[in-house]
Coordinates of C-alpha atoms and ligand atoms in Angstrom, one line a residue:
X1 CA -8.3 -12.3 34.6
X2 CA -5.8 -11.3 37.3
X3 CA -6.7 -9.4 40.1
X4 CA -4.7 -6.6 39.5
X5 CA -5.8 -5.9 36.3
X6 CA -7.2 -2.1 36.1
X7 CA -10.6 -2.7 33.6
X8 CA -12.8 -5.7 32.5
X9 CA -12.8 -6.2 29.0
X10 CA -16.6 -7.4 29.5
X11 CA -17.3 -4.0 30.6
X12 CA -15.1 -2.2 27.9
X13 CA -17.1 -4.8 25.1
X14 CA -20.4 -3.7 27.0
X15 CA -19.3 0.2 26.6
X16 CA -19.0 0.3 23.2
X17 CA -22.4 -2.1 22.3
X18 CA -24.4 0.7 23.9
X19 CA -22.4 3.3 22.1
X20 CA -20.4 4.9 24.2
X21 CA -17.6 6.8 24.1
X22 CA -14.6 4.4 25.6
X23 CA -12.5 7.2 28.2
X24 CA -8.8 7.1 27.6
X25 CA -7.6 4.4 30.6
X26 CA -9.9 1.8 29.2
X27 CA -8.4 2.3 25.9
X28 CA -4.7 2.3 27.0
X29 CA -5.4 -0.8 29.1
X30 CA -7.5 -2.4 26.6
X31 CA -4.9 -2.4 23.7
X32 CA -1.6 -3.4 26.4
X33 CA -3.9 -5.9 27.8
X34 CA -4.6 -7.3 24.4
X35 CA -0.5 -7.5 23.5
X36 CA 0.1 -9.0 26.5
X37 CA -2.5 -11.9 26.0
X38 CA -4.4 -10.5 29.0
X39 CA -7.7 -9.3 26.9
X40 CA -8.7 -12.7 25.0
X41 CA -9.1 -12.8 21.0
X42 CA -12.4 -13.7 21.0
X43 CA -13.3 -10.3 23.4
X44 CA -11.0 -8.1 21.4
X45 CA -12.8 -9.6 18.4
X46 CA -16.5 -8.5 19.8
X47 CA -14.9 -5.2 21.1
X48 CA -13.8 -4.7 17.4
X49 CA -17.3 -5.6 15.6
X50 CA -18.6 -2.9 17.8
X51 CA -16.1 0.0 16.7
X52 CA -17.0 -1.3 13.4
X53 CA -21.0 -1.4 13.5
X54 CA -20.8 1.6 16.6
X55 CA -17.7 3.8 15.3
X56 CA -15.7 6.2 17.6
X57 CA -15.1 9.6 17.7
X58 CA -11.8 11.6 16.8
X59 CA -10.5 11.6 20.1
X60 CA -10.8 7.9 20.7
X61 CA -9.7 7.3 17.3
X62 CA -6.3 9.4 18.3
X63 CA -6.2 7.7 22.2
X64 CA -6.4 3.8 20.2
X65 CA -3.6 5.3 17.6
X66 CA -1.4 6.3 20.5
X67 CA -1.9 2.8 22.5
X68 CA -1.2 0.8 19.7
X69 CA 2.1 3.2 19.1
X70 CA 3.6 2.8 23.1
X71 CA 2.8 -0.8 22.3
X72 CA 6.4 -1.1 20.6
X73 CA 9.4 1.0 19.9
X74 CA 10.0 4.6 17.8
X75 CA 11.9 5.2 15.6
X76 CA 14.8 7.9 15.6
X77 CA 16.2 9.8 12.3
X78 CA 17.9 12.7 14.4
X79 CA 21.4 11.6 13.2
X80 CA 20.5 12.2 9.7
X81 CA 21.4 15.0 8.1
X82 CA 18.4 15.5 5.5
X83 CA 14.3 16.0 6.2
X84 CA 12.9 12.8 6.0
X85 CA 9.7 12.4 4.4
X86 CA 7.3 9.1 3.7
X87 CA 4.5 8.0 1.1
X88 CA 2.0 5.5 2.2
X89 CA -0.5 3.5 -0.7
X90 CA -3.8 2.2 0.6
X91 CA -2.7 0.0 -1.9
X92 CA -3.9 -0.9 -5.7
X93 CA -3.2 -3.5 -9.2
X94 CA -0.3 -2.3 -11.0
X95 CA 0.8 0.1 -7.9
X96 CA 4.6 0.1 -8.1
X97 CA 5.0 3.4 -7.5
X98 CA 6.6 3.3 -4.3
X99 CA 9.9 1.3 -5.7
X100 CA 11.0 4.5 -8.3
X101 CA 9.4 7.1 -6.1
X102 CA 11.8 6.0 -3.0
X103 CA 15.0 6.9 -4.8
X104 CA 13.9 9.6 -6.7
X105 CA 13.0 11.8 -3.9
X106 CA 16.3 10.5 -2.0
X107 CA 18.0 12.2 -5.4
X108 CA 16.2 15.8 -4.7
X109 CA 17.6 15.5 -1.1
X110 CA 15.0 13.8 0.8
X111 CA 15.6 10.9 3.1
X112 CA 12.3 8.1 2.8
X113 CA 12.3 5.6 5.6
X114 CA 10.1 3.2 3.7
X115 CA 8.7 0.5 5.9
X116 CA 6.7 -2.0 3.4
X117 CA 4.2 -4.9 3.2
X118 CA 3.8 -7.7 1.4
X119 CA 0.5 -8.4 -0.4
X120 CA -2.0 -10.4 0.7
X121 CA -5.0 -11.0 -1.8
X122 CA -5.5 -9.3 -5.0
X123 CA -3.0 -6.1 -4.1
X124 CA 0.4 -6.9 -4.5
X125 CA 3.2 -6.1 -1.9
X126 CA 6.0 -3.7 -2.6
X127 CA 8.5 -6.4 -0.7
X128 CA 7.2 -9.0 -2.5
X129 CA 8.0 -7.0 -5.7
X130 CA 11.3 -6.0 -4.5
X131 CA 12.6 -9.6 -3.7
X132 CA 12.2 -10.6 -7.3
X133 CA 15.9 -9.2 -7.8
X134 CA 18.1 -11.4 -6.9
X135 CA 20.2 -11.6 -3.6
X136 CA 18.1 -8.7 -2.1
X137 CA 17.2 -8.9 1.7
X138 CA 14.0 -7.4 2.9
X139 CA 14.9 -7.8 6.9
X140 CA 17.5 -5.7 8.1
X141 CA 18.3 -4.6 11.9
X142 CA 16.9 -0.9 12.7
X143 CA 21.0 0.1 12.4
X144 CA 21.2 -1.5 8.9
X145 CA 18.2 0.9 8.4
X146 CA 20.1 4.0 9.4
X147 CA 23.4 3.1 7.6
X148 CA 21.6 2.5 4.5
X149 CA 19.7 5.7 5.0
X150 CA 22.6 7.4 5.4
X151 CA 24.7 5.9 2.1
X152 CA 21.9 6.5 -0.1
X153 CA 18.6 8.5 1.5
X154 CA 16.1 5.6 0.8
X155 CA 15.3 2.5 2.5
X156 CA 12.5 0.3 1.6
X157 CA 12.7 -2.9 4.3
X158 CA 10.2 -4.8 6.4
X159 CA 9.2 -3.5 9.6
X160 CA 10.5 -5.3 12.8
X161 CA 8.8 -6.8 15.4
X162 CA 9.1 -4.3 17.5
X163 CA 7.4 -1.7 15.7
X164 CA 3.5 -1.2 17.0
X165 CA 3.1 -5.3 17.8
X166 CA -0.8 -4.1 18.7
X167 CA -1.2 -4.0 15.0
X168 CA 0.4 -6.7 14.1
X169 CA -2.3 -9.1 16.1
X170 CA -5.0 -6.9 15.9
X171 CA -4.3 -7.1 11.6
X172 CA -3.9 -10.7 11.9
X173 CA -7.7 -11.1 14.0
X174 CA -9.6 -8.1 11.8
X175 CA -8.6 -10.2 9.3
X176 CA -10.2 -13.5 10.3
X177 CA -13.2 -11.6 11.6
X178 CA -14.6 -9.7 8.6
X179 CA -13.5 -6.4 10.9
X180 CA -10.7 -5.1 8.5
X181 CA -13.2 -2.4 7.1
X182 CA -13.7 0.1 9.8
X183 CA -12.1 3.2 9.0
X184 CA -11.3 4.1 12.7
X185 CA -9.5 0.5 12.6
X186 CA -7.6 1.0 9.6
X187 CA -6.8 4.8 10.5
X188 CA -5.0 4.2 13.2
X189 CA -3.6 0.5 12.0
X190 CA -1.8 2.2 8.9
X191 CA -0.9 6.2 11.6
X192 CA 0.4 3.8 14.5
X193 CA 2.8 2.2 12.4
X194 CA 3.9 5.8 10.5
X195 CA 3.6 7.2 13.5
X196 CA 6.2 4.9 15.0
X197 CA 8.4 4.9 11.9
X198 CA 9.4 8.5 12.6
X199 CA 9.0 10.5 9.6
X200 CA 8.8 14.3 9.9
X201 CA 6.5 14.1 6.7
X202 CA 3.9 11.9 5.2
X203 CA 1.9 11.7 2.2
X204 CA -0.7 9.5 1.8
X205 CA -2.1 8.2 -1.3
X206 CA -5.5 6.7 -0.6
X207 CA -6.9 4.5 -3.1
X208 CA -10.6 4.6 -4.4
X209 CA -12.3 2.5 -7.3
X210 CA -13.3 -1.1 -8.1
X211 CA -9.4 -2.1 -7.7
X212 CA -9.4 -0.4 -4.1
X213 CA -9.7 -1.5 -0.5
X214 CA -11.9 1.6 -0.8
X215 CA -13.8 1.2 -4.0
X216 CA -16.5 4.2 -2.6
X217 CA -14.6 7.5 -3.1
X218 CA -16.8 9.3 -0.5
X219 CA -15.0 6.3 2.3
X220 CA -12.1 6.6 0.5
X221 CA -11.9 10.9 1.3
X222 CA -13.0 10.2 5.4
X223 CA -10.4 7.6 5.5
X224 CA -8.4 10.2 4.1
X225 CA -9.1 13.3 6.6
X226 CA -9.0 10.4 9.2
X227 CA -5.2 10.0 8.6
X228 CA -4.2 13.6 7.7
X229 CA -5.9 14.3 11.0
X230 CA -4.2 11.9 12.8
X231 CA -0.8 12.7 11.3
X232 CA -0.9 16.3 12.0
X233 CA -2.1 15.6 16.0
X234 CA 1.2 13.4 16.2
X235 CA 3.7 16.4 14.5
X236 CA 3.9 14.5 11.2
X237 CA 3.4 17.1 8.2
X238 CA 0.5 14.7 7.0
X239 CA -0.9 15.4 3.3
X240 CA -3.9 13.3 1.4
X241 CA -4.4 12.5 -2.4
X242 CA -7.4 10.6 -2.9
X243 CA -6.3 8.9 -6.3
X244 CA -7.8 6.5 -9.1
X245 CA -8.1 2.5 -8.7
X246 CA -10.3 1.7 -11.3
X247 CA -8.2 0.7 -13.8
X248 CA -4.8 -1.2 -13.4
X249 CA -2.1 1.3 -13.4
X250 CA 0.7 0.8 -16.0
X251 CA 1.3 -1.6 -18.2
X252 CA 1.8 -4.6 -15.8
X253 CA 0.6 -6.3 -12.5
X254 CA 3.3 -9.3 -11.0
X255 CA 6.2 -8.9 -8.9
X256 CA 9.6 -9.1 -11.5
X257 CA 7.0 -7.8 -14.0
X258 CA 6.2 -4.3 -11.7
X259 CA 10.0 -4.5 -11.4
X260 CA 11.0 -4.2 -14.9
X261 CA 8.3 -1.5 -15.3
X262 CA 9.2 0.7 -12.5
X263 CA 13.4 0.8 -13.9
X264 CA 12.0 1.8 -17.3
X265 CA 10.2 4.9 -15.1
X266 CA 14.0 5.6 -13.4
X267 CA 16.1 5.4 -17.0
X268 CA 13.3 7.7 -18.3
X269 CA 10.9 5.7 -20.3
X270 CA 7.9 4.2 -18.5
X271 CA 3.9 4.4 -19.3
X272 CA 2.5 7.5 -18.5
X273 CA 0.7 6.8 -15.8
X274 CA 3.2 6.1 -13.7
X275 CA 5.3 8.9 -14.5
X276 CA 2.6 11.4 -13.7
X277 CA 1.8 9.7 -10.2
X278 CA 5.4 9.5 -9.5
X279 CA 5.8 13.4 -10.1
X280 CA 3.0 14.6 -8.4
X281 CA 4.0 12.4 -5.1
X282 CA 7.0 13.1 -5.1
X283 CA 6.6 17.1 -5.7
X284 CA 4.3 16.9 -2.5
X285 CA 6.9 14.9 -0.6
X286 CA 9.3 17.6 -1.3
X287 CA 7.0 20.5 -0.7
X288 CA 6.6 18.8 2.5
X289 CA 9.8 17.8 3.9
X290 CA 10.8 21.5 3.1
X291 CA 12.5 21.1 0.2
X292 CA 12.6 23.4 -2.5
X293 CA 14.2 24.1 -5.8
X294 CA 14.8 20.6 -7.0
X295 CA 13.0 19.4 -10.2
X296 CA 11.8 15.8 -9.8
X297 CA 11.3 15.3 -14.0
X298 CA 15.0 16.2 -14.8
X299 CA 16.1 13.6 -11.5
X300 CA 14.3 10.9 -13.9
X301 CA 15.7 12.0 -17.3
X302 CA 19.4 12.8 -15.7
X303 CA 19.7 9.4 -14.4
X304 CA 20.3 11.1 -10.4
X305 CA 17.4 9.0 -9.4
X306 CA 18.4 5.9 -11.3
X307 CA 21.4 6.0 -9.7
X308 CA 20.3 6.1 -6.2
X309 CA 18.0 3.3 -6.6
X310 CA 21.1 1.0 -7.9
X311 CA 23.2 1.7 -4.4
X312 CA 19.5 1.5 -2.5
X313 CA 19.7 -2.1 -4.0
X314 CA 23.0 -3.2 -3.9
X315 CA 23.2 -1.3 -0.2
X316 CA 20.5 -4.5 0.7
X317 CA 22.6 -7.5 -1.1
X318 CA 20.5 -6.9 -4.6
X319 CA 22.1 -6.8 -7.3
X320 CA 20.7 -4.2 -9.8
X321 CA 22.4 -5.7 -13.3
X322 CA 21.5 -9.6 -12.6
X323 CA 18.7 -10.4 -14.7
X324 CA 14.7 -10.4 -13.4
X325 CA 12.8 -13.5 -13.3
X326 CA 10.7 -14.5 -16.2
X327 CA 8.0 -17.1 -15.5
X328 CA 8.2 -20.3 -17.4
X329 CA 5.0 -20.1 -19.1
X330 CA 3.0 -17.4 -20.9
X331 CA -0.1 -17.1 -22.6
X332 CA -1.8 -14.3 -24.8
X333 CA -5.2 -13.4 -24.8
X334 CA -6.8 -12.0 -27.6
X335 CA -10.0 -9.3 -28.0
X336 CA -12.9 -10.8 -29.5
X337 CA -14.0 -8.3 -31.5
X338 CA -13.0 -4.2 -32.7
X339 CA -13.5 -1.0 -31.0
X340 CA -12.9 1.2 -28.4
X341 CA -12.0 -0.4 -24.9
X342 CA -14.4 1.4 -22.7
X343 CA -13.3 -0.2 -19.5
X344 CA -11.1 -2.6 -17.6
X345 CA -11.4 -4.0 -14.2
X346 CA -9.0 -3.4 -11.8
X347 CA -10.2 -6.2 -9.5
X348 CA -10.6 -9.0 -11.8
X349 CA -6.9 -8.2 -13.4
X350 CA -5.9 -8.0 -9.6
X351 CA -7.1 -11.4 -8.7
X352 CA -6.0 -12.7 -11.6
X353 CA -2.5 -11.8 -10.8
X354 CA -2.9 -13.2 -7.9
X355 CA -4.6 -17.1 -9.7
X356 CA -1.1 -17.1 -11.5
X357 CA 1.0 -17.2 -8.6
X358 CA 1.6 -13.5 -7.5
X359 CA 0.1 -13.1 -4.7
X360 CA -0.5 -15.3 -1.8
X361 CA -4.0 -16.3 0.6
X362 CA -2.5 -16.9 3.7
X363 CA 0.3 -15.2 5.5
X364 CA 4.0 -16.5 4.8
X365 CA 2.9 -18.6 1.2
X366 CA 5.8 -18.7 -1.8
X367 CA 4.5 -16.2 -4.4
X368 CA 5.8 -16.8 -8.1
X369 CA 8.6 -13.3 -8.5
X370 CA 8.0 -14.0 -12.5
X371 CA 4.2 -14.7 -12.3
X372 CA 1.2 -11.7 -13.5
X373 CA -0.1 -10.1 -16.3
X374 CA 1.4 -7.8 -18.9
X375 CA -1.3 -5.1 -20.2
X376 CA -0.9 -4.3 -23.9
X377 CA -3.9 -1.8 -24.5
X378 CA -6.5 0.4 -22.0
X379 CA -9.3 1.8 -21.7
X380 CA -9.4 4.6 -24.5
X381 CA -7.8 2.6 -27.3
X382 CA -9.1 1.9 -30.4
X383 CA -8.4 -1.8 -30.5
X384 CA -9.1 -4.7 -33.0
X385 CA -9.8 -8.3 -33.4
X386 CA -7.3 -10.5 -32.7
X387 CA -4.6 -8.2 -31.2
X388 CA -3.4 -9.1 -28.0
X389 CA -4.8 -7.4 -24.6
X390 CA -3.0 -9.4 -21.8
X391 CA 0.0 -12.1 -21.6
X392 CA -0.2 -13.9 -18.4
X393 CA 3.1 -15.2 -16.9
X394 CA 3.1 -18.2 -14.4
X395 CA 5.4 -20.9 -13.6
X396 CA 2.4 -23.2 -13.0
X397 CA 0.5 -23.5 -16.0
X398 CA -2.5 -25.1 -14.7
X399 CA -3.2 -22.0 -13.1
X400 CA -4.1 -20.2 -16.4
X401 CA -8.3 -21.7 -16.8
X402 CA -8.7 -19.9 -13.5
X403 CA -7.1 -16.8 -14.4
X404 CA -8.8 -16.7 -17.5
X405 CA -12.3 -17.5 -16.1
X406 CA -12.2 -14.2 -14.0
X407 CA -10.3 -12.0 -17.0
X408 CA -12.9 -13.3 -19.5
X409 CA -15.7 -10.3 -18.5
X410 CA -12.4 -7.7 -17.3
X411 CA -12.9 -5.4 -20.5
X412 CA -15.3 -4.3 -22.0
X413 CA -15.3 -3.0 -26.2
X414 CA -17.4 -1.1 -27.8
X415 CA -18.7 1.9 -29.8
X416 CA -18.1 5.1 -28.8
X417 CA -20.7 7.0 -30.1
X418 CA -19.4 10.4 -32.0
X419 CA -17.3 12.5 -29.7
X420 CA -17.8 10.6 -26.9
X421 CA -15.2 9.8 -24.5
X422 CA -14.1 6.7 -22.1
X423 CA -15.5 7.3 -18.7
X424 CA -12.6 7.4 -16.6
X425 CA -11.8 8.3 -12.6
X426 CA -9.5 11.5 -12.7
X427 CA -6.3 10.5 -11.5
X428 CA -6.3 12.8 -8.8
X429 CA -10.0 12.7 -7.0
X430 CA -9.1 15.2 -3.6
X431 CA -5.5 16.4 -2.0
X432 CA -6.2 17.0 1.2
X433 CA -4.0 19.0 4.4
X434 CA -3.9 19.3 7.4
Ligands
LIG501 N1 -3.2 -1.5 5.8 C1 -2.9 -1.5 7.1 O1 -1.7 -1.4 7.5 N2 -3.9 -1.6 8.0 C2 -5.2 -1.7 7.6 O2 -6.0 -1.8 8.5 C3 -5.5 -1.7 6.3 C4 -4.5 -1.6 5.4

């Protein structure tokens, strides 16, 4: 270490094992230290198991959110002329809801800066989903951003590298160190990079059930309060919904597949699902950015929001008419017997989707844009012998045995006895505000 460093990370690692509370310098310096290469990855790696198996408290929490921001550049959506106003997903099978919620909300007036992800493991990755059309270009320069955000109030894009780098390598190392479920660590991962976006409003839809990073909803609300809290320290009107992963949502799970579903949501149509969770967020966006008097169902029927999501696309080299990918191969598979379907795993239809060719296991993989699952029946349905539950769609058939093999116990059928009734997760679990 050089001699002009301020702190030791020895003595920063040595802090938090005895469970104390780190002060503010020996935060700041920790995190530039780290992004300058200073602070080694196998000390932030110890200093990380011991927020994880030690915790921190709120301030900390807010001091580490505010390093990792000033470790890159902010954002700046003063030229625009409308209230801009974000959603964040913790992330969930079947969640496409971001890609007709954008537009829609940019056709009652909002502007949504939406910096995405691509998926890694059994969620899938909104960028991913998006560059199933063809010609469409996720990386475009922060004045790209703007202009497109001008022409048609929503952009969905990748974030540079300049936006909170801290993140990017402390994601990349939580990852590889089984340190990716502290919620201080993912509070101020997913706040730094919001934070840094620079939305004046931000709703946050936290995930909670089998198909969730969260699967346990009482996690899933402190995550929740976490963020809200963090949000409203840094200006940002910050709202919660603590919202139902244990069942896919709509009707499919695959990148062109999510695609198709989520244009059938903007011309109208759509499972129901999708439509709800699409209204309720984006009635909360509105609320939030300020704006009043604009009805987000009769955007969807009128074909306003339809509209803006076909200049969002062309705006980024897509090109809304061309036809989606379909994968080369499909196969149905059948129930084995009649009854009610009482359940169906989110996580084993997630990882599924991602055994065909959907998803990918290490950063920068090909996924498959026509590879995942079409749903034909959930939990609630009478359903009989033979009819058909799920098609998979890959391009690689050998990948269907191990699809299969973790679909094979995804659903369960049964009896219901008289007047009984599936139990489900309320879509809605907690809204919470700051
Ligand atoms: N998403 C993020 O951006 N960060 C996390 O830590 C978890 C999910």
């Amino acid at each position: 270490m050089s001699a002009v460093e301020s702190f030791s990370a020895v003595e920063i690692i040595a802090a938090k094992r005895d469970r104390n509370v780190l002060t503010d310098p020996q935060i700041d310096w920790v995190i530039d230290a780290y992004t300058r290469g200073v602070v080694a990855d196998e000390q932030m790696s110890a200093l990380l198991m011991a927020i994880l198996l030690n915790g921190m408290g709120s301030h900390e929490i807010a001091r580490w959110t505010d390093a990792m921001i000033n470790s890159g550049e902010r954002m700046n959506w003063s030229a625009l002329d409308r209230p801009t106003v974000d959603k964040h997903s913790t992330g969930g099978v079947g969640d496409k809801i971001t890609l007709p919620l954008a537009p829609l909300v940019a056709a009652c007036g909002g502007a949504v800066p939406q910096l995405s992800g691509r998926g890694l493991g059994h969620t899938g990755g909104t960028l991913d989903k998006l560059e199933s059309i063809p010609g469409w270009r996720a990386s475009i320069s922060n004045e790209e951003m703007l202009a497109v955000l001008q022409k048609c109030g929503a952009v969905i894009c990748a974030a540079g590298a300049g936006l909170a780098p801290a993140d990017k390598k402390l994601y990349a190392l939580r990852d590889v160190t089984a340190t990716v479920e502290a919620i201080p660590l993912i509070a101020s991962s997913i706040m730094s990079k919001k934070i840094a976006e620079g939305t004046s409003a931000l709703i946050l839809d936290v995930k909670t059930g089998v198909g969730a990073f969260m699967a346990d909803p009482e996690r899933a609300k402190e995550l929740a309060r976490t963020m809200v809290d963090l949000g409203k320290r840094a200006g940002v009107n910050t709202r919660a919904l603590v919202t139902a992963m244990d069942v896919p949502l709509g009707m499919t799970a695959g990148n062109a597949l999510e695609v198709r579903e989520s244009v059938e949501v903007l011309a109208g149509g759509g499972p129901n699902d999708i439509v709800e969770l699409t209204l309720i967020l984006a009635r909360e966006m509105l609320d939030a950015a300020g704006i009043s008097g604009k009805d987000p169902e009769k955007a969807l029927k009128d074909g306003s929001a339809m509209d803006v999501w076909r200049t969002m696309i062309s705006a980024q080299g897509g090109n809304p008419d061309a036809p989606l990918p379909v994968a080369r191969e499909q196969l149905v598979i059948s129930a084995p017997s009649s009854g009610t379907m009482l359940s169906m795993d989110a996580m084993k239809v997630g990882v599924a989707v991602w055994r065909l060719g959907a998803g990918r296991s290490r950063q920068g993989e090909q996924v498959q844009a026509g590879a995942g699952i079409e749903i034909h029946c959930k939990p609630g349905e009478v359903i009989t012998a033979g009819s058909p539950i799920f098609t998979l769609h890959t391009d690689t058939p050998e990948r269907f045995a191990r699809a299969q093999e973790i679909l094979s116990d995804s659903v369960i059928i049964g009896q219901l006895p008289q007047g009984g009734k599936v139990d489900r997760m309320p879509l809605i679990l907690e809204r919470i505000e700051g």
